[in-house]
Coordinates of C-alpha atoms in Angstrom, one line a residue:
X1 CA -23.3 5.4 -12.7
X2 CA -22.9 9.1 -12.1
X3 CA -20.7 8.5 -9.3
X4 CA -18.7 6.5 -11.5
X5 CA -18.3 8.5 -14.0
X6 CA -17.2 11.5 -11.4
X7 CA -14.6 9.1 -10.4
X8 CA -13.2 8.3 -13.3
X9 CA -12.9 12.1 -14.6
X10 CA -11.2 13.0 -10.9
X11 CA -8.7 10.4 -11.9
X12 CA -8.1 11.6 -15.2
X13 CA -7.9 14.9 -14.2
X14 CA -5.2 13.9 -11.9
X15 CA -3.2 12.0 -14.3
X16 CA -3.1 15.0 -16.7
X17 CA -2.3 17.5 -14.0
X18 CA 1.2 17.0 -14.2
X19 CA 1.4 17.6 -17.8
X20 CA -0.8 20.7 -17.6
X21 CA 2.1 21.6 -15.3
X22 CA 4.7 20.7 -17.6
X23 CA 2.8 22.1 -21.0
X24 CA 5.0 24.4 -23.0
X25 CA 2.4 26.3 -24.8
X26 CA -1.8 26.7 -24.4
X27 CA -1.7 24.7 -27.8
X28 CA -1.1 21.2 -26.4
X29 CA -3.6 19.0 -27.2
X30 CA -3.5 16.0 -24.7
X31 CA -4.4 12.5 -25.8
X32 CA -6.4 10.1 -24.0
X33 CA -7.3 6.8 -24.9
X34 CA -10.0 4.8 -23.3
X35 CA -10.0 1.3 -23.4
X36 CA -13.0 -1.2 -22.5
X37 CA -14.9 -4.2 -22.6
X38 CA -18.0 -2.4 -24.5
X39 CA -18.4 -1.9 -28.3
X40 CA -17.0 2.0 -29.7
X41 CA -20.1 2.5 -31.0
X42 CA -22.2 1.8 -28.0
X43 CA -20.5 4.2 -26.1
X44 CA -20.5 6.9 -28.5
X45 CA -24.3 6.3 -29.2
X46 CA -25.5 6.3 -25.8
X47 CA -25.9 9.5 -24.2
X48 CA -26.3 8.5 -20.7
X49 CA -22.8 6.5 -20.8
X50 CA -20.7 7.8 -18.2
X51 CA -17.7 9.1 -20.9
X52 CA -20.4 11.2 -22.6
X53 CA -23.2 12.3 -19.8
X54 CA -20.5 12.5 -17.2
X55 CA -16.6 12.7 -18.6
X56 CA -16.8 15.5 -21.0
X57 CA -19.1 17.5 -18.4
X58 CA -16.6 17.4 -15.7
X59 CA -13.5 17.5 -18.1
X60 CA -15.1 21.0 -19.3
X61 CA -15.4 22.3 -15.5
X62 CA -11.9 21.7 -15.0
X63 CA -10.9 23.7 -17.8
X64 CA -10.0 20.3 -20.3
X65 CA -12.4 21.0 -24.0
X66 CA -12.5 18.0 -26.0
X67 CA -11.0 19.0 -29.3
X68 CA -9.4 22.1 -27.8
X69 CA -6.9 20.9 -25.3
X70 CA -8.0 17.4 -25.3
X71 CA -9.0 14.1 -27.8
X72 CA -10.7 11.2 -26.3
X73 CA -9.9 8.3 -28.2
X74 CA -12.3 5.3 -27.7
X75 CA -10.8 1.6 -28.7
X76 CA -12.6 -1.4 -26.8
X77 CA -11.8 -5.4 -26.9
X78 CA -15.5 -5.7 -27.7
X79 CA -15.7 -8.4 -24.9
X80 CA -13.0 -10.2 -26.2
X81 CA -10.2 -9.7 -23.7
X82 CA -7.7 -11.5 -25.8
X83 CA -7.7 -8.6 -27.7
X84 CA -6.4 -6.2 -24.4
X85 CA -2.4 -6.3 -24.9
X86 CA -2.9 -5.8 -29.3
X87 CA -5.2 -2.4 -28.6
X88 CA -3.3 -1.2 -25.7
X89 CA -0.5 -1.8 -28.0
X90 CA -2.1 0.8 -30.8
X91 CA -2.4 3.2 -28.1
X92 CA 1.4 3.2 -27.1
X93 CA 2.2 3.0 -30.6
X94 CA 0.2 6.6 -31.2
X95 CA 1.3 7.8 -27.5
X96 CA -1.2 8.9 -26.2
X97 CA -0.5 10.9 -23.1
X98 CA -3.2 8.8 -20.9
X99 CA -4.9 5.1 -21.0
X100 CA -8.1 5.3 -19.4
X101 CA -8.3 1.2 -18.6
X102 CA -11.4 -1.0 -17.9
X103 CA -11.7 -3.8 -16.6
X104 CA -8.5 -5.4 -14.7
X105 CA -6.9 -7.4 -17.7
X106 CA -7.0 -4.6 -19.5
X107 CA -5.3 -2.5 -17.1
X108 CA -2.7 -5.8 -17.0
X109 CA -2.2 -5.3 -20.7
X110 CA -1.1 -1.7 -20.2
X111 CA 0.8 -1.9 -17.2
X112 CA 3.2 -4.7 -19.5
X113 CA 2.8 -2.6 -22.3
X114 CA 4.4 1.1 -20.9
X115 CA 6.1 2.7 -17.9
X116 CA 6.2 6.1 -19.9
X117 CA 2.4 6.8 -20.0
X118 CA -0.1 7.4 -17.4
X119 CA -2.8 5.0 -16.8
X120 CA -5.8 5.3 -15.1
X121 CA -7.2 2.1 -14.0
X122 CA -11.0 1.1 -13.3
X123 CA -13.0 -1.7 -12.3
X124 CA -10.1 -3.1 -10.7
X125 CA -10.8 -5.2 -7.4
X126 CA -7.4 -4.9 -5.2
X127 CA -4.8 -3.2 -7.0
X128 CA -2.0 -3.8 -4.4
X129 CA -2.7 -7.5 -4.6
X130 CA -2.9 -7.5 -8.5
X131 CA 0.3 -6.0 -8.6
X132 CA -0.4 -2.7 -10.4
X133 CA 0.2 -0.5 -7.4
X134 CA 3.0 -0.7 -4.9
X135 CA 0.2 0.8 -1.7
X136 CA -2.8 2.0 -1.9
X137 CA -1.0 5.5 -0.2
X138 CA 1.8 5.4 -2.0
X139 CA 1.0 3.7 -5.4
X140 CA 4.0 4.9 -7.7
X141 CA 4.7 3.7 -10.8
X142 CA 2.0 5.3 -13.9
X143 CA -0.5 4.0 -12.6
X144 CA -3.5 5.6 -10.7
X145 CA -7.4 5.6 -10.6
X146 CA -10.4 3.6 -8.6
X147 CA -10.5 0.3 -7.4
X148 CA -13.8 -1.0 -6.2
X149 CA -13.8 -2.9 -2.9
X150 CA -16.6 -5.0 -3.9
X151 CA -15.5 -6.7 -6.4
X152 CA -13.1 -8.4 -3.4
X153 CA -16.1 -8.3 -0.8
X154 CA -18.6 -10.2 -3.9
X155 CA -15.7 -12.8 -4.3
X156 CA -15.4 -13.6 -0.5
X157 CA -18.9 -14.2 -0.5
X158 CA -19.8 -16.8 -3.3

């Protein structure tokens, strides 16, 4: 889970970059809003969970303090993936500056949702084939982050 959680911050990190770039004044607070399949309060109760052993760890070593120059915003579908396109659509409607995005659909829900805002995707099998990047060198578009091989090489093999 470590790994994972590295991964995810190295893709946030990225997605902000350019707005670090573009930020007027130290006093910008960037908004990120994670969205997932497991209950808020699961995630903020348990310490080892990658977005609070790992993510605010690495966010601080790359110069990103949670209620200094950053708010993490937790939503989830609370494994009810109908829900994906009405949070992502709270999200957009408080514009945040990134959507952190787990599983797949959700990441679905917010590519339909918004062109404007970065999203970092995760848990996401084949990106190219879902649609959500053009090439895996060249993605374009708002979205970036990790896709994990074997969820395809796990459906080849049942």
């Amino acid at each position: 889970m470590r790994l994972i959680g590295l991964a995810v911050i190295l893709a946030v990190g990225l997605a902000l970059a350019p707005l670090a770039a573009e930020a007027q004044t130290a006093a910008n607070v960037y908004r990120v809003g994670y969205i997932g399949p497991t209950p808020v309060a699961n995630i903020v109760s348990d310490p080892t969970h990658p977005f609070n052993s790992g993510f605010l760890r690495e966010m601080r070593q790359r110069g990103y303090v949670e209620r200094r120059n950053f708010a993490l915003g937790y939503r989830s579908v609370a494994g009810s993936p109908e829900r994906d396109s009405e949070v992502v659509g709270e999200l957009v409607r408080l514009e945040v500056d990134v959507i952190v995005a787990v599983p797949a659909p959700t990441v679905q829900a917010a590519q339909l949702a918004t062109r404007k805002i970065h999203i970092v995707m995760f848990g996401v099998g084949d990106p190219v084939a879902t649609g959500f990047v053009a090439s895996l060198a060249r993605p374009g578009g708002n979205i970036t982050g990790l896709s994990q091989l074997s969820v395809v090489l796990f459906s080849h093999m049942s």
